[in-house]
mmCIF file of C-alpha atoms in Angstrom:
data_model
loop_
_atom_site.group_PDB
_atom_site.id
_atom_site.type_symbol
_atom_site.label_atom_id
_atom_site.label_comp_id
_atom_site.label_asym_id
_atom_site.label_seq_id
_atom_site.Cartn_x
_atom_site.Cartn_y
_atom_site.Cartn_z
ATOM 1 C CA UNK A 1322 24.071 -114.327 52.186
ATOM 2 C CA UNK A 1323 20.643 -115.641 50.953
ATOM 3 C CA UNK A 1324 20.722 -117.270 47.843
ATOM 4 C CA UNK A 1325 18.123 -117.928 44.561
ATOM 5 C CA UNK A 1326 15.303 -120.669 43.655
ATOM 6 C CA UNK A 1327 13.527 -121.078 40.519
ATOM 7 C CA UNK A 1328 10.292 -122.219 40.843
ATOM 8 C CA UNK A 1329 8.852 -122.529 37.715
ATOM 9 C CA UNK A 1330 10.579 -120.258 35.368
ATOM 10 C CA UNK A 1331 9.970 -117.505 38.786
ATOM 11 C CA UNK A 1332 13.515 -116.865 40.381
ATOM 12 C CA UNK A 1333 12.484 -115.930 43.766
ATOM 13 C CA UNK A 1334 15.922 -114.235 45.665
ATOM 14 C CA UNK A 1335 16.138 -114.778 49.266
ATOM 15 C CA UNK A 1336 18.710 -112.386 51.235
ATOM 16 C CA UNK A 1337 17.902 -113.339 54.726
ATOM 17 C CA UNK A 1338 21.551 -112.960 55.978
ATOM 18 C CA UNK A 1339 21.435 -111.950 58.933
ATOM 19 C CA UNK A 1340 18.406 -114.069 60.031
ATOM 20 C CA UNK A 1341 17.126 -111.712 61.738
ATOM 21 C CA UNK A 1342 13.281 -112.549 63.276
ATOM 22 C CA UNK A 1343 11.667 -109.652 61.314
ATOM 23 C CA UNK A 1344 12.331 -110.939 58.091
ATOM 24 C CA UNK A 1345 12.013 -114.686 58.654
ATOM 25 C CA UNK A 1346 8.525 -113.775 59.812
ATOM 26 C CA UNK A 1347 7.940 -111.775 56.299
ATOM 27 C CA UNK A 1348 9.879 -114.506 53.819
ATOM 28 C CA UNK A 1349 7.139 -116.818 55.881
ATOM 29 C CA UNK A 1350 4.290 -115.213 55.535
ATOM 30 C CA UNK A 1351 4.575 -114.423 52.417
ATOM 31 C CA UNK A 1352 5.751 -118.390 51.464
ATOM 32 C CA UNK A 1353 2.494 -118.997 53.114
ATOM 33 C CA UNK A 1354 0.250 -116.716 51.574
ATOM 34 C CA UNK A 1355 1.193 -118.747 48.476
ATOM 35 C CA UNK A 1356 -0.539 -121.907 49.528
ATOM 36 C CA UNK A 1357 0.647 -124.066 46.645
ATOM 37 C CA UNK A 1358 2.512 -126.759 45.830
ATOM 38 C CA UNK A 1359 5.237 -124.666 44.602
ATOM 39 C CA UNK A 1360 5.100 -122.680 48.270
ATOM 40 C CA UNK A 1361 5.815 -126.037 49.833
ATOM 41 C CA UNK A 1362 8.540 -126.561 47.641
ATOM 42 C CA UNK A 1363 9.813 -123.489 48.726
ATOM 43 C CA UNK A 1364 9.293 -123.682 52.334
ATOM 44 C CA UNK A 1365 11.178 -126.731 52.016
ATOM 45 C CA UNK A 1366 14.071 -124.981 49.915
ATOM 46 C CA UNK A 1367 14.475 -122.435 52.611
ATOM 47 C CA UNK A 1368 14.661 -124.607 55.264
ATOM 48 C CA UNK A 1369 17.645 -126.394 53.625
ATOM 49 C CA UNK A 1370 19.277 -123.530 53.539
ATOM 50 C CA UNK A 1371 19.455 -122.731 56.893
ATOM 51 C CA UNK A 1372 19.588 -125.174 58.732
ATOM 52 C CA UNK A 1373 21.423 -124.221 61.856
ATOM 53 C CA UNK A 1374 18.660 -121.366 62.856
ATOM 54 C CA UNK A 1375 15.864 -123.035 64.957
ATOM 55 C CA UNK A 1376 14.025 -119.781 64.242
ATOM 56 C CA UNK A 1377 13.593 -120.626 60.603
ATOM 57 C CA UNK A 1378 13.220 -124.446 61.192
ATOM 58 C CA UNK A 1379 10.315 -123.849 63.686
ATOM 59 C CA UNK A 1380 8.844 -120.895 61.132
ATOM 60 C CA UNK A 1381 9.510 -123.519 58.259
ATOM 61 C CA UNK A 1382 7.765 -126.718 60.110
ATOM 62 C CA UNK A 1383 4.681 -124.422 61.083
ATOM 63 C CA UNK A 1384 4.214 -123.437 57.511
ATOM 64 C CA UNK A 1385 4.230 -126.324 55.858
ATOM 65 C CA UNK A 1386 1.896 -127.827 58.517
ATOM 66 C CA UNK A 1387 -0.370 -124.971 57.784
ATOM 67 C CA UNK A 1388 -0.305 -125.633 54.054
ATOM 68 C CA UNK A 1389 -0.558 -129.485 54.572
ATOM 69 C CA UNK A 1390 -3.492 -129.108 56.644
ATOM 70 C CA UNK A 1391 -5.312 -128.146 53.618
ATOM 71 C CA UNK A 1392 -7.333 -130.808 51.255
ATOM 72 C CA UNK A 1393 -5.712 -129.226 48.141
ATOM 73 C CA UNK A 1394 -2.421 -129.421 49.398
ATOM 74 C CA UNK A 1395 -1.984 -132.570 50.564
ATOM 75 C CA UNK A 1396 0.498 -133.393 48.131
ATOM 76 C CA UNK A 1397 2.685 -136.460 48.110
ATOM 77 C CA UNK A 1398 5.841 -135.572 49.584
ATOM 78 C CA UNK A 1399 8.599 -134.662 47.073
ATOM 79 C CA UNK A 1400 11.254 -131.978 46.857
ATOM 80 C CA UNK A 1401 12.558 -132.919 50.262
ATOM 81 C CA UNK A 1402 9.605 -131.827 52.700
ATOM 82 C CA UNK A 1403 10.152 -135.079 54.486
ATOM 83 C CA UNK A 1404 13.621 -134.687 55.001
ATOM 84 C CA UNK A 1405 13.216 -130.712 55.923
ATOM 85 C CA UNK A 1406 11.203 -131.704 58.976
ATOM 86 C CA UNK A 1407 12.975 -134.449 59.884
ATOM 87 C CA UNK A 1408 16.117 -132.526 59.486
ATOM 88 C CA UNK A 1409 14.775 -130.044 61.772
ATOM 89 C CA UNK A 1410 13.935 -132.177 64.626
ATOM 90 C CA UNK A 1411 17.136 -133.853 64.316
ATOM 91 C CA UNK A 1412 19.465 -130.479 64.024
ATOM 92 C CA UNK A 1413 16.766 -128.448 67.009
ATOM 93 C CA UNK A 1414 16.553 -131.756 69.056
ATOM 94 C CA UNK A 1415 17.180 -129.285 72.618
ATOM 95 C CA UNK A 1416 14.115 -126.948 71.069
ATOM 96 C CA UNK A 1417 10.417 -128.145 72.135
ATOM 97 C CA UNK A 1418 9.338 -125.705 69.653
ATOM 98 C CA UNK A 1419 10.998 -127.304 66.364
ATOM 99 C CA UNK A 1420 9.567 -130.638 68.091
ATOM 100 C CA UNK A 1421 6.018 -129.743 68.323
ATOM 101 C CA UNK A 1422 5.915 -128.227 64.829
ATOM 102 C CA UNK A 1423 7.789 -130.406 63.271
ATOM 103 C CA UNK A 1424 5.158 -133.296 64.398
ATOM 104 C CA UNK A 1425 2.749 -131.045 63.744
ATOM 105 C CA UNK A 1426 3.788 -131.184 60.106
ATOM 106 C CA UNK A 1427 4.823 -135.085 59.673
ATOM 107 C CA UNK A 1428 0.792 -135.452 60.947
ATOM 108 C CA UNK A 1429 -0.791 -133.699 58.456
ATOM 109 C CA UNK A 1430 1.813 -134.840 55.779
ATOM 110 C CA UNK A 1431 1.125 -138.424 56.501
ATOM 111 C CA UNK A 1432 -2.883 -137.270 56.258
ATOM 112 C CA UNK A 1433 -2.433 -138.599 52.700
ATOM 113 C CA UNK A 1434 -1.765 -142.019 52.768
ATOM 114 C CA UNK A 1435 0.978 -142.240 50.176
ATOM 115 C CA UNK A 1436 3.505 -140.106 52.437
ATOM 116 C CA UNK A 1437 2.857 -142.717 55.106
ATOM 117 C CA UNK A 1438 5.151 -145.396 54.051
ATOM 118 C CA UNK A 1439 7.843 -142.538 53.021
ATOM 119 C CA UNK A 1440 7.821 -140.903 56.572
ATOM 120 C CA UNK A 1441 8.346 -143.804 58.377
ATOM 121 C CA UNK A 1442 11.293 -145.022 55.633
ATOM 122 C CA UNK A 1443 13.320 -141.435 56.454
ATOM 123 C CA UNK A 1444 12.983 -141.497 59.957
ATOM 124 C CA UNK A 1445 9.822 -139.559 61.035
ATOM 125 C CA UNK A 1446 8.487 -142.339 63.430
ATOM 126 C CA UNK A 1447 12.005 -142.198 65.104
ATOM 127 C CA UNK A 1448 12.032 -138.576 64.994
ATOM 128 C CA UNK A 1449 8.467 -138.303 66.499
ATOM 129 C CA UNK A 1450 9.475 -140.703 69.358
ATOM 130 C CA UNK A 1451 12.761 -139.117 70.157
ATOM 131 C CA UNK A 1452 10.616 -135.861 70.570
ATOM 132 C CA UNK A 1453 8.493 -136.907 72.884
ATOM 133 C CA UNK A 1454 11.055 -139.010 75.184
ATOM 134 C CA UNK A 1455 12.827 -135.777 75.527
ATOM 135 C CA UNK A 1456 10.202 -132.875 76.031
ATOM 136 C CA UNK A 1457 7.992 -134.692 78.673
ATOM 137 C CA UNK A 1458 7.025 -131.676 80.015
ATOM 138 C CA UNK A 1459 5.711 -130.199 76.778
ATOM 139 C CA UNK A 1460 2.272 -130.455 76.501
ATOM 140 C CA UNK A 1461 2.196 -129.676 72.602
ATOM 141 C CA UNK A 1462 5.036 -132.277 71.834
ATOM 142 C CA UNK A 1463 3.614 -134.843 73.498
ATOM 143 C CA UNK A 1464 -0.114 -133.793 71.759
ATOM 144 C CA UNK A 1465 1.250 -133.244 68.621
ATOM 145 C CA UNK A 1466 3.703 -136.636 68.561
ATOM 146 C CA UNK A 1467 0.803 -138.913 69.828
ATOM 147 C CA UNK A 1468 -1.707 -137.534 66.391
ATOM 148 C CA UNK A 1469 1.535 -138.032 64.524
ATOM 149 C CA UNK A 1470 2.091 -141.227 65.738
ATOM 150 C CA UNK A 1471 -1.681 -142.552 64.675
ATOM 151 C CA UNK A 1472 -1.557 -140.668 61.177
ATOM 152 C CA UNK A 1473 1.700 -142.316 59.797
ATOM 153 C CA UNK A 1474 0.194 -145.720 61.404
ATOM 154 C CA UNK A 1475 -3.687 -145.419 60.199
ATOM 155 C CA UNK A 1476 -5.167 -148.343 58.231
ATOM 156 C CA UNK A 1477 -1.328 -149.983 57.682
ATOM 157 C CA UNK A 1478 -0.606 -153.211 59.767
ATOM 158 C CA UNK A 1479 3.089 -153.060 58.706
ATOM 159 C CA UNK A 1480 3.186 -149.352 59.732
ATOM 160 C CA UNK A 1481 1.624 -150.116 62.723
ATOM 161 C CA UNK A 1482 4.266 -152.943 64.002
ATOM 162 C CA UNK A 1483 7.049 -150.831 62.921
ATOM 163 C CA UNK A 1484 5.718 -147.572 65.486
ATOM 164 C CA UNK A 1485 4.990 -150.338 67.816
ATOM 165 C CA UNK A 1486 8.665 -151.616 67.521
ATOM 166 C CA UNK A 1487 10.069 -148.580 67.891
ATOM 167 C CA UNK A 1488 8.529 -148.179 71.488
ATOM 168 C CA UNK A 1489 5.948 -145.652 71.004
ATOM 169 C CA UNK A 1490 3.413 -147.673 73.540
ATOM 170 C CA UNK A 1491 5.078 -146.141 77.054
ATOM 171 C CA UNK A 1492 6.026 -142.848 75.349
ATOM 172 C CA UNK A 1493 1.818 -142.919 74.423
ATOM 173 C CA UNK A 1494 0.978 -143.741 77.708
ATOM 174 C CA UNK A 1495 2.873 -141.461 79.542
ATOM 175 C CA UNK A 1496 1.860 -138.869 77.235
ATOM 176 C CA UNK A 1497 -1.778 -139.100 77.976
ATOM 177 C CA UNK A 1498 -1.532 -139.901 81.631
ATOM 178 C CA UNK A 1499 1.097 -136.751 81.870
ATOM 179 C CA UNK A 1500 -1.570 -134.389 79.802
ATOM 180 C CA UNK A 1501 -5.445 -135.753 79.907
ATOM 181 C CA UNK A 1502 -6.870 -133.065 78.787
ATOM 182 C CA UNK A 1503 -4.539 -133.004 75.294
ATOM 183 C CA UNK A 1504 -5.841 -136.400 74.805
#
């Protein structure tokens, strides 16, 4: 189980075989405490590796939104944070939870304006939208996917036609008439 990651010249060893909730809640708390680049990376790293538990794809998404929240962390995305999240949504597509967070993260990634162009080119505008056509009834997807929606489009007309073409207007609509207070 587990398995190793140097960040560094710092081998950090994960055994988190069997994923039990316990100790993905203390590998991501402690990832978090971090709060650098290299606790991104790792986030990230993790993620990869397990791939099939929605408990660490949900943990990993709301991490890395955390960290990306911050002004000294908004990094431009490398060492696969795009394609974590987006491999989250697309692996946890039946779990609202993986959904919110994981548009919670593509937002504040795409907060700096040189991840916008690389989160719509691996699939995050698709993977927002799919998101929100299937948890209507989530109040925090369909919050979450709407902000996402205007960060990766903000101040880019091409960005903005390609979200348009992709059919986010009714899924925008919907969102706000199904939730008013969210918007």
């Amino acid at each position: 189980g587990g398995g190793q990651m140097t960040n560094g010249g710092d081998q950090i060893t994960l055994d988190v075989d069997p994923l039990e909730e316990d100790t993905v809640d203390i590998i991501f708390n402690l990832m978090g405490a971090a709060a650098a680049t290299g606790g991104i990376k790792a986030v990230a790293w993790l993620m990869g590796r397990h791939t099939s538990s929605a408990n660490v794809q949900e943990k990993g998404c709301t991490v890395l939104s955390r960290l990306l929240a911050k002004a000294e962390h908004q990094v431009v995305a490398t060492n696969g944070v795009i394609e974590a999240v987006v491999g989250a949504m697309e692996k946890h597509e039946a779990s609202a939870g993986v959904q919110e967070k994981g548009c919670r993260a593509l937002r504040n990634l795409t907060a700096n304006a040189e991840n916008r162009a690389a989160v719509a080119a691996r699939g995050g505008i698709e993977a927002v939208l799919w998101a929100m056509g299937e948890h209507r009834a989530s109040a925090g997807v369909q919050a979450h996917g709407c902000v996402a929606l205007f960060s990766i489009a903000w101040a880019d007309a091409l960005l903005q036609s390609q979200v348009r073409s992709a059919g986010a207007l009714p899924l925008v609509v919907e969102a706000v008439a199904a939730f008013p207070d969210q918007a």
